[in-house]
Amino acid sequence: MIRYRRRTFGLELVMIGVALAVGFPLYVLVNLAVRAPSDTSSPLRPTTSPTLHNFAEAWQRGALGGALLNSVLVTVASVVIVLAVSSFAAYPLARATARWSRGMFLLIMLGLALPFQLAALPLYQTMRDLGLLGTPWALILFYSGLQVPFTTFLYLGFLRALPRDFEDAALIDGCTPAQGFRYVVFPMLKPITVTALVLNAVAVWNDFFTPLLYLSGSGQQTMPVAIAGFVGQYVTDWNLVFAALAISIVPILAVYFALQRSIINGFAGGLKG
């Protein structure tokens, strides 16, 4: 029989406090998103006459349809490239015992230590010379290079804790190292792959600075930049801002909830390793 102790009560109070701290911004977001613009009462007061007009107006005025498609394109393409490159890079680094393996690992990890702001100007000039400014492909190339070191680090830790028995058996049966990785090793990387997918997708989806820099002056924009368009120097349509924010978080939340079990397994596997 489990006794209810003071420590348990204290932990429950802490969990309730954390839940309230996390849920409060969400409450304000939804509360203002469904509030009529004429209602100027406190954001904390529950909306008595909710309306969905803000969502329709934000969608039209902010051209959120095109921004949503651009964000989806950039996020999906960037994450696919990052996962493919990182998994293929981490596999030989985790299995090779040669001296070059450690040197290559340190070189890749250098990308985690150097802030990307140091290369902002050279990268901008490179994208300009390639004629990619104002197109989503500039963002895809940028994110693909930016996220590879971190994702490789995640894969590397998982691969080092993964037994080699299955891939050795595949090599004995006649598989090449590439086939062994594709058909044997990579399916076993599903937990960490899903975890890396969500972490990278959230980072790319919510980024504001890079799309503002590379897509400035063009008709292309992503969701964070489109939402910022509702904030002006003298007038800010907060109801439309929160409505647009609610629209922007729906796709990423849908991906998270769809892959929630695999994400938890990925973190649990990393902790065990």
Short mmCIF file of C-alpha atoms in Angstrom, two decimals:
data_model
loop_
_atom_site.label_atom_id
_atom_site.label_comp_id
_atom_site.label_asym_id
_atom_site.label_seq_id
_atom_site.Cartn_x
_atom_site.Cartn_y
_atom_site.Cartn_z
CA MET A 1 0.00 0.00 0.00
CA ILE A 2 1.42 3.39 -1.02
CA ARG A 3 1.21 6.00 1.71
CA TYR A 4 0.40 9.58 0.89
CA ARG A 5 3.26 11.60 2.38
CA ARG A 6 4.13 15.26 2.71
CA ARG A 7 6.77 14.83 0.02
CA THR A 8 4.14 13.53 -2.39
CA PHE A 9 1.89 16.47 -1.56
CA GLY A 10 4.76 18.88 -2.16
CA LEU A 11 5.55 17.28 -5.53
CA GLU A 12 1.91 17.58 -6.54
CA LEU A 13 1.90 21.27 -5.65
CA VAL A 14 5.04 21.79 -7.74
CA MET A 15 3.50 19.95 -10.70
CA ILE A 16 0.31 21.99 -10.40
CA GLY A 17 2.38 25.19 -10.33
CA VAL A 18 4.34 24.13 -13.43
CA ALA A 19 1.09 23.24 -15.22
CA LEU A 20 -0.38 26.65 -14.41
CA ALA A 21 2.79 28.41 -15.56
CA VAL A 22 2.72 26.54 -18.87
CA GLY A 23 -1.03 26.81 -19.37
CA PHE A 24 -1.32 30.53 -18.59
CA PRO A 25 0.21 31.81 -21.87
CA LEU A 26 -1.92 29.31 -23.79
CA TYR A 27 -5.03 30.61 -22.04
CA VAL A 28 -4.17 34.21 -22.92
CA LEU A 29 -3.45 33.18 -26.53
CA VAL A 30 -6.80 31.45 -27.05
CA ASN A 31 -8.71 34.04 -25.01
CA LEU A 32 -7.52 36.97 -27.13
CA ALA A 33 -7.68 35.06 -30.41
CA VAL A 34 -11.46 34.58 -30.05
CA ARG A 35 -12.18 38.04 -28.58
CA ALA A 36 -13.85 40.76 -30.65
CA PRO A 37 -11.63 43.80 -31.40
CA SER A 38 -14.17 46.07 -29.71
CA ASP A 39 -13.62 44.30 -26.38
CA THR A 40 -10.81 46.20 -24.65
CA SER A 41 -11.09 44.57 -21.24
CA SER A 42 -8.24 42.82 -19.45
CA PRO A 43 -6.63 39.90 -21.31
CA LEU A 44 -7.12 37.82 -18.18
CA ARG A 45 -10.89 38.19 -18.18
CA PRO A 46 -12.59 35.29 -19.99
CA THR A 47 -14.19 36.28 -23.28
CA THR A 48 -17.96 36.16 -22.94
CA SER A 49 -18.79 36.38 -26.66
CA PRO A 50 -16.16 34.42 -28.57
CA THR A 51 -15.89 34.86 -32.33
CA LEU A 52 -13.96 33.14 -35.13
CA HIS A 53 -13.90 36.26 -37.30
CA ASN A 54 -10.34 37.06 -36.18
CA PHE A 55 -9.04 33.86 -37.77
CA ALA A 56 -10.64 34.59 -41.14
CA GLU A 57 -9.45 38.20 -41.14
CA ALA A 58 -5.92 37.26 -40.09
CA TRP A 59 -5.79 34.62 -42.83
CA GLN A 60 -6.79 37.15 -45.51
CA ARG A 61 -4.94 40.26 -44.34
CA GLY A 62 -1.71 38.47 -43.51
CA ALA A 63 -1.70 36.23 -46.60
CA LEU A 64 -1.18 33.33 -44.23
CA GLY A 65 -1.99 30.75 -46.89
CA GLY A 66 1.18 31.40 -48.87
CA ALA A 67 3.22 31.87 -45.70
CA LEU A 68 1.98 28.54 -44.36
CA LEU A 69 2.95 26.75 -47.58
CA ASN A 70 6.41 28.32 -47.51
CA SER A 71 6.91 27.32 -43.89
CA VAL A 72 5.82 23.75 -44.61
CA LEU A 73 8.11 23.53 -47.66
CA VAL A 74 11.14 24.94 -45.84
CA THR A 75 10.57 22.84 -42.71
CA VAL A 76 9.93 19.53 -44.48
CA ALA A 77 12.80 19.90 -46.97
CA SER A 78 15.27 21.09 -44.33
CA VAL A 79 14.39 18.35 -41.84
CA VAL A 80 14.59 15.59 -44.46
CA ILE A 81 18.03 16.75 -45.60
CA VAL A 82 19.28 17.17 -42.02
CA LEU A 83 18.11 13.70 -40.95
CA ALA A 84 19.58 12.02 -44.04
CA VAL A 85 22.96 13.77 -43.84
CA SER A 86 23.28 13.46 -40.05
CA SER A 87 22.39 9.77 -39.87
CA PHE A 88 24.80 8.88 -42.69
CA ALA A 89 27.54 10.99 -41.06
CA ALA A 90 27.02 9.60 -37.57
CA TYR A 91 27.12 5.94 -38.58
CA PRO A 92 30.80 5.72 -39.68
CA LEU A 93 31.82 8.06 -36.85
CA ALA A 94 30.21 5.73 -34.31
CA ARG A 95 31.58 2.50 -35.81
CA ALA A 96 35.07 3.53 -37.01
CA THR A 97 37.96 3.27 -34.58
CA ALA A 98 40.55 5.06 -36.71
CA ARG A 99 42.20 8.29 -35.57
CA TRP A 100 40.44 10.31 -38.28
CA SER A 101 37.06 9.44 -36.73
CA ARG A 102 37.69 11.46 -33.57
CA GLY A 103 39.12 14.37 -35.56
CA MET A 104 36.11 14.44 -37.87
CA PHE A 105 33.78 14.28 -34.87
CA LEU A 106 35.48 17.29 -33.27
CA LEU A 107 35.28 19.17 -36.58
CA ILE A 108 31.53 18.56 -36.83
CA MET A 109 31.01 19.48 -33.17
CA LEU A 110 32.77 22.77 -33.86
CA GLY A 111 29.53 23.77 -35.56
CA LEU A 112 27.84 23.67 -32.15
CA ALA A 113 30.38 25.99 -30.56
CA LEU A 114 30.42 28.70 -33.23
CA PRO A 115 27.34 30.98 -33.28
CA PHE A 116 25.76 31.24 -36.70
CA GLN A 117 25.64 35.03 -36.38
CA LEU A 118 29.38 35.07 -37.13
CA ALA A 119 28.67 33.75 -40.63
CA ALA A 120 25.48 35.73 -41.24
CA LEU A 121 27.10 38.27 -43.57
CA PRO A 122 29.25 35.82 -45.59
CA LEU A 123 26.31 33.45 -45.98
CA TYR A 124 24.09 36.31 -47.10
CA GLN A 125 26.63 37.29 -49.76
CA THR A 126 26.93 33.67 -50.87
CA MET A 127 23.17 33.33 -51.25
CA ARG A 128 23.12 36.59 -53.19
CA ASP A 129 25.84 35.39 -55.55
CA LEU A 130 23.95 32.13 -56.11
CA GLY A 131 20.77 34.05 -56.91
CA LEU A 132 18.82 32.38 -54.11
CA LEU A 133 17.81 35.46 -52.12
CA GLY A 134 14.05 35.83 -51.94
CA THR A 135 13.44 32.09 -52.45
CA PRO A 136 12.76 29.31 -49.92
CA TRP A 137 15.83 27.43 -51.19
CA ALA A 138 18.11 29.90 -49.42
CA LEU A 139 16.46 28.99 -46.12
CA ILE A 140 16.61 25.26 -46.89
CA LEU A 141 20.36 25.42 -47.54
CA PHE A 142 20.92 27.51 -44.43
CA TYR A 143 18.97 25.27 -42.07
CA SER A 144 20.40 22.11 -43.60
CA GLY A 145 23.91 23.23 -42.67
CA LEU A 146 22.98 24.81 -39.35
CA GLN A 147 21.18 21.82 -37.83
CA VAL A 148 23.51 19.02 -38.99
CA PRO A 149 26.06 19.23 -36.11
CA PHE A 150 23.42 19.01 -33.38
CA THR A 151 21.51 16.22 -35.11
CA THR A 152 24.72 14.28 -35.78
CA PHE A 153 25.52 14.55 -32.07
CA LEU A 154 22.12 13.04 -31.22
CA TYR A 155 22.54 10.16 -33.68
CA LEU A 156 26.10 9.51 -32.54
CA GLY A 157 25.14 9.05 -28.90
CA PHE A 158 22.33 6.67 -29.84
CA LEU A 159 24.46 4.64 -32.26
CA ARG A 160 27.27 4.16 -29.75
CA ALA A 161 24.77 2.52 -27.37
CA LEU A 162 23.32 0.35 -30.13
CA PRO A 163 24.61 -3.27 -30.29
CA ARG A 164 26.45 -4.26 -33.46
CA ASP A 165 25.10 -7.83 -33.54
CA PHE A 166 22.36 -7.22 -36.11
CA GLU A 167 24.49 -5.29 -38.57
CA ASP A 168 27.32 -7.82 -38.23
CA ALA A 169 24.85 -10.57 -39.08
CA ALA A 170 23.69 -8.58 -42.11
CA LEU A 171 27.28 -8.17 -43.31
CA ILE A 172 27.87 -11.91 -42.93
CA ASP A 173 24.75 -12.56 -45.03
CA GLY A 174 26.21 -10.49 -47.86
CA CYS A 175 24.95 -6.96 -47.27
CA THR A 176 27.24 -4.07 -48.03
CA PRO A 177 27.82 -1.52 -45.22
CA ALA A 178 25.40 0.88 -46.95
CA GLN A 179 22.72 -1.82 -47.23
CA GLY A 180 23.28 -2.86 -43.63
CA PHE A 181 22.74 0.72 -42.50
CA ARG A 182 19.67 1.22 -44.67
CA TYR A 183 17.83 -2.02 -43.94
CA VAL A 184 19.08 -2.94 -40.46
CA VAL A 185 20.52 0.00 -38.54
CA PHE A 186 18.34 2.90 -39.65
CA PRO A 187 15.01 1.21 -38.71
CA MET A 188 16.39 0.74 -35.19
CA LEU A 189 17.09 4.49 -35.06
CA LYS A 190 13.38 5.35 -35.21
CA PRO A 191 13.13 6.75 -31.63
CA ILE A 192 16.04 9.16 -32.03
CA THR A 193 15.00 9.96 -35.61
CA VAL A 194 11.55 11.06 -34.47
CA THR A 195 13.04 13.06 -31.61
CA ALA A 196 15.47 14.82 -33.95
CA LEU A 197 12.65 15.39 -36.44
CA VAL A 198 10.51 17.23 -33.90
CA LEU A 199 13.37 19.26 -32.41
CA ASN A 200 14.56 20.40 -35.84
CA ALA A 201 11.04 21.05 -37.11
CA VAL A 202 10.26 23.30 -34.14
CA ALA A 203 13.54 25.19 -34.53
CA VAL A 204 13.03 25.78 -38.26
CA TRP A 205 9.31 26.54 -38.01
CA ASN A 206 9.70 29.20 -35.30
CA ASP A 207 12.78 30.96 -36.68
CA PHE A 208 12.17 34.62 -37.42
CA PHE A 209 15.56 36.23 -38.08
CA THR A 210 16.71 34.10 -41.02
CA PRO A 211 13.51 34.37 -43.12
CA LEU A 212 13.41 38.10 -42.42
CA LEU A 213 16.99 38.40 -43.68
CA TYR A 214 16.85 36.14 -46.74
CA LEU A 215 13.28 36.81 -47.90
CA SER A 216 13.19 40.55 -47.26
CA GLY A 217 11.87 42.54 -50.19
CA SER A 218 10.26 39.55 -51.90
CA GLY A 219 6.71 38.29 -51.98
CA GLN A 220 7.78 35.16 -50.13
CA GLN A 221 7.47 34.94 -46.35
CA THR A 222 7.12 32.39 -43.59
CA MET A 223 4.61 32.29 -40.76
CA PRO A 224 6.70 34.17 -38.13
CA VAL A 225 7.43 36.99 -40.58
CA ALA A 226 3.79 37.14 -41.70
CA ILE A 227 2.61 37.37 -38.09
CA ALA A 228 5.07 40.18 -37.39
CA GLY A 229 3.35 42.16 -40.15
CA PHE A 230 0.38 42.74 -37.84
CA VAL A 231 2.59 44.68 -35.41
CA GLY A 232 2.99 48.32 -36.47
CA GLN A 233 4.71 51.37 -35.04
CA TYR A 234 1.50 53.07 -34.00
CA VAL A 235 -1.25 50.44 -34.27
CA THR A 236 -1.10 46.74 -33.39
CA ASP A 237 -4.00 44.38 -34.06
CA TRP A 238 -3.43 42.11 -31.08
CA ASN A 239 -6.52 40.04 -31.74
CA LEU A 240 -5.25 39.25 -35.23
CA VAL A 241 -1.74 38.58 -33.89
CA PHE A 242 -3.01 35.99 -31.45
CA ALA A 243 -5.35 34.48 -34.02
CA ALA A 244 -2.45 34.12 -36.46
CA LEU A 245 -0.30 32.63 -33.69
CA ALA A 246 -3.01 30.07 -32.98
CA ILE A 247 -3.08 29.14 -36.67
CA SER A 248 0.72 28.84 -36.83
CA ILE A 249 1.05 26.46 -33.89
CA VAL A 250 -1.58 23.99 -35.12
CA PRO A 251 0.66 22.18 -37.69
CA ILE A 252 3.62 21.77 -35.34
CA LEU A 253 1.37 20.63 -32.49
CA ALA A 254 -0.28 18.10 -34.78
CA VAL A 255 3.13 16.64 -35.66
CA TYR A 256 4.14 16.51 -32.00
CA PHE A 257 0.99 14.77 -30.81
CA ALA A 258 1.12 12.31 -33.72
CA LEU A 259 4.68 11.32 -32.78
CA GLN A 260 4.42 11.79 -29.02
CA ARG A 261 5.01 8.16 -28.07
CA SER A 262 8.09 7.86 -30.29
CA ILE A 263 9.47 11.12 -28.88
CA ILE A 264 9.16 9.85 -25.32
CA ASN A 265 10.81 6.57 -26.30
CA GLY A 266 13.64 8.49 -27.92
CA PHE A 267 14.34 10.55 -24.83
CA ALA A 268 14.03 7.47 -22.60
CA GLY A 269 16.45 5.55 -24.80
CA GLY A 270 18.92 8.43 -24.66
CA LEU A 271 18.72 8.53 -20.87
CA LYS A 272 19.28 4.78 -20.58
CA GLY A 273 22.25 5.00 -22.95
#
